[in-house]
Coordinates of C-alpha atoms in Angstrom, one line a residue:
X1 CA 84.6 97.9 87.5
X2 CA 85.9 98.6 83.8
X3 CA 88.6 95.9 84.6
X4 CA 86.5 93.2 85.3
X5 CA 84.7 93.8 82.2
X6 CA 88.4 93.8 80.3
X7 CA 88.9 90.5 82.3
X8 CA 86.4 89.1 81.5
X9 CA 86.1 89.7 77.7
X10 CA 90.3 88.4 77.8
X11 CA 89.6 85.5 79.6
X12 CA 87.2 84.4 76.9
X13 CA 82.9 84.8 78.8
X14 CA 80.0 84.6 76.4
X15 CA 77.7 86.8 78.2
X16 CA 79.5 90.2 80.3
X17 CA 77.1 92.4 81.7
X18 CA 78.0 95.7 84.3
X19 CA 75.6 96.6 86.2
X20 CA 75.1 100.2 88.2
X21 CA 72.8 103.5 88.3
X22 CA 75.1 106.0 86.3
X23 CA 74.7 105.6 82.3
X24 CA 77.8 107.1 81.4
X25 CA 79.6 103.9 82.8
X26 CA 77.5 101.9 81.3
X27 CA 78.4 103.0 78.3
X28 CA 81.5 103.1 79.4
X29 CA 81.5 99.3 79.8
X30 CA 80.0 98.9 77.0
X31 CA 83.4 100.5 75.4
X32 CA 85.5 97.9 77.0
X33 CA 83.6 94.2 76.4
X34 CA 80.1 94.1 78.4
X35 CA 77.4 92.1 76.3
X36 CA 75.0 94.1 79.1
X37 CA 74.2 96.6 80.7
X38 CA 72.0 97.1 83.6
X39 CA 71.0 99.3 85.9
X40 CA 70.6 98.2 89.3
X41 CA 70.8 94.9 90.5
X42 CA 67.3 94.7 90.8
X43 CA 67.3 95.2 86.7
X44 CA 69.4 92.3 86.3
X45 CA 67.7 89.2 87.6
X46 CA 64.6 90.4 85.8
X47 CA 66.6 90.2 81.9
X48 CA 69.1 87.3 83.4
X49 CA 67.2 85.5 80.0
X50 CA 68.9 87.2 77.2
X51 CA 72.7 86.9 78.8
X52 CA 73.1 83.8 80.2
X53 CA 69.2 81.4 78.8
X54 CA 68.1 82.2 82.5
X55 CA 70.7 80.3 83.9
X56 CA 72.9 82.8 85.8
X57 CA 76.7 83.8 85.8
X58 CA 79.5 82.3 86.2
X59 CA 81.2 84.3 88.0
X60 CA 80.1 87.8 90.0
X61 CA 82.7 90.5 90.7
X62 CA 81.3 93.2 93.3
X63 CA 83.4 96.2 92.3
X64 CA 81.3 98.8 93.9
X65 CA 84.0 100.4 96.6
X66 CA 82.4 101.2 99.6
X67 CA 80.9 97.3 99.6
X68 CA 77.3 96.7 101.2
X69 CA 75.7 92.8 102.7
X70 CA 72.4 94.1 101.4
X71 CA 73.7 94.5 97.4
X72 CA 76.1 91.4 97.8
X73 CA 72.9 89.2 98.9
X74 CA 71.0 90.9 96.0
X75 CA 74.2 89.7 93.9
X76 CA 74.4 86.3 95.6
X77 CA 70.9 85.1 93.2
X78 CA 72.9 86.4 90.0
X79 CA 75.1 83.6 89.6
X80 CA 74.5 80.4 88.7
X81 CA 74.8 76.9 89.3
X82 CA 78.0 76.4 91.6
X83 CA 79.3 80.6 90.3
X84 CA 82.0 82.0 92.1
X85 CA 81.0 86.1 93.5
X86 CA 84.5 87.4 94.3
X87 CA 84.1 90.4 96.6
X88 CA 87.1 93.1 96.1
X89 CA 84.8 96.0 97.5
X90 CA 86.1 97.4 101.5
X91 CA 82.8 96.4 103.3
X92 CA 82.3 98.5 106.3
X93 CA 83.8 97.1 109.8
X94 CA 81.0 98.0 111.7
X95 CA 78.8 94.9 109.3
X96 CA 78.9 91.9 111.0
X97 CA 76.3 90.5 107.8
X98 CA 75.9 89.4 104.4
X99 CA 72.4 88.0 103.7
X100 CA 72.8 85.3 101.5
X101 CA 70.8 82.3 103.1
X102 CA 73.4 79.4 104.4
X103 CA 71.0 76.1 102.6
X104 CA 71.3 78.1 98.8
X105 CA 75.3 78.1 99.0
X106 CA 75.2 74.3 99.8
X107 CA 72.4 73.4 97.8
X108 CA 73.5 75.3 93.9
X109 CA 77.4 75.4 95.4
X110 CA 78.5 78.3 95.2
X111 CA 81.9 79.9 96.2
X112 CA 81.8 84.0 98.2
X113 CA 85.3 84.7 97.8
X114 CA 87.2 87.9 98.6
X115 CA 90.1 89.2 96.4
X116 CA 92.4 92.4 97.6
X117 CA 94.0 94.2 94.5
X118 CA 93.1 90.4 92.7
X119 CA 95.1 88.4 94.4
X120 CA 97.1 89.2 92.5
X121 CA 101.3 88.2 92.0
X122 CA 103.1 91.9 91.5
X123 CA 106.1 90.0 90.0
X124 CA 103.9 88.0 86.9
X125 CA 101.3 90.5 86.5
X126 CA 102.4 94.0 86.4
X127 CA 104.5 92.7 83.2
X128 CA 101.6 90.9 81.7
X129 CA 99.7 93.7 82.0
X130 CA 102.3 96.0 80.3
X131 CA 102.4 93.3 77.4
X132 CA 98.9 93.3 77.1
X133 CA 98.5 96.7 76.8
X134 CA 101.5 97.1 75.1
X135 CA 99.1 94.8 72.1
X136 CA 96.6 96.5 72.6
X137 CA 94.7 93.7 74.4
X138 CA 94.4 95.7 77.4
X139 CA 92.7 99.5 77.2
X140 CA 93.8 101.7 80.1
X141 CA 93.8 104.7 78.2
X142 CA 90.3 104.9 77.4
X143 CA 90.1 104.6 81.5
X144 CA 91.7 107.7 82.0
X145 CA 88.8 110.6 81.6
X146 CA 90.5 114.0 83.0
X147 CA 94.5 114.5 83.4
X148 CA 94.6 118.2 85.9
X149 CA 98.9 119.6 85.5
X150 CA 99.6 121.7 88.5
X151 CA 102.4 124.0 88.3
X152 CA 105.9 123.2 91.0
X153 CA 107.2 126.3 92.3
X154 CA 109.6 124.6 94.0
X155 CA 111.1 123.4 90.7
X156 CA 113.4 125.5 88.5
X157 CA 111.0 126.5 85.4
X158 CA 113.1 124.5 83.5
X159 CA 111.9 121.2 85.7
X160 CA 108.1 120.0 83.9
X161 CA 105.5 120.3 86.5
X162 CA 103.9 117.5 88.0
X163 CA 100.2 115.6 85.8
X164 CA 97.3 114.2 87.8
X165 CA 95.8 111.8 85.6
X166 CA 93.0 110.3 87.4
X167 CA 90.3 107.6 86.1
X168 CA 87.5 108.7 88.2
X169 CA 85.4 105.8 89.7
X170 CA 82.2 108.4 90.7
X171 CA 81.0 110.6 87.7
X172 CA 81.0 113.9 89.9
X173 CA 83.2 116.3 90.2
X174 CA 86.5 116.1 91.2
X175 CA 86.4 117.9 94.9
X176 CA 88.7 118.0 98.2
X177 CA 87.0 115.1 100.3
X178 CA 85.6 113.6 96.1
X179 CA 89.4 112.4 95.1
X180 CA 90.0 110.7 98.6
X181 CA 89.4 107.0 97.7
X182 CA 87.5 107.5 95.0
X183 CA 90.4 108.6 92.4
X184 CA 93.1 106.5 91.1
X185 CA 95.9 109.4 91.6
X186 CA 99.1 108.0 89.4
X187 CA 101.7 111.6 89.3
X188 CA 103.9 112.1 86.6
X189 CA 106.0 114.5 85.0
X190 CA 104.5 116.5 82.2

């Protein structure tokens, strides 16, 4: 979510709204470039006049981790005419439908598209992202919320320990069960 906000800012979006029930994440979204934040999908349309003059958003990017068809159906209404709703979350394989009115899809010419890893080209995009980072345009440092150092007993004392840098996607303590799939993990030498 935070990187979707940064991407929208770098692309020149006038209004960038972040929706998240966790207050800490809404505050971070403002730091990354959001102009408006909402605690729920239901709250956003009520205040859409403040952010989009009542028209809706040109792009709606779903970054909720595990997708939900009902939430996608609600997010559909946040999009303006001819908007694109980009789904980056992975939906359960048992979920066979989403709640989108087909007539509105046609009448409003909206697009619903999936995107895995930003539909990126690694050879082109990684160097570009590193360049944006070194120029100070892409904020990766503030994505890291905690760093854990784990001693490595199998290495000689002269070699450094490995550090686990964690960019949390949930505002809850790190536990073995929540670590899998809930955190971006990057191992590097300390």
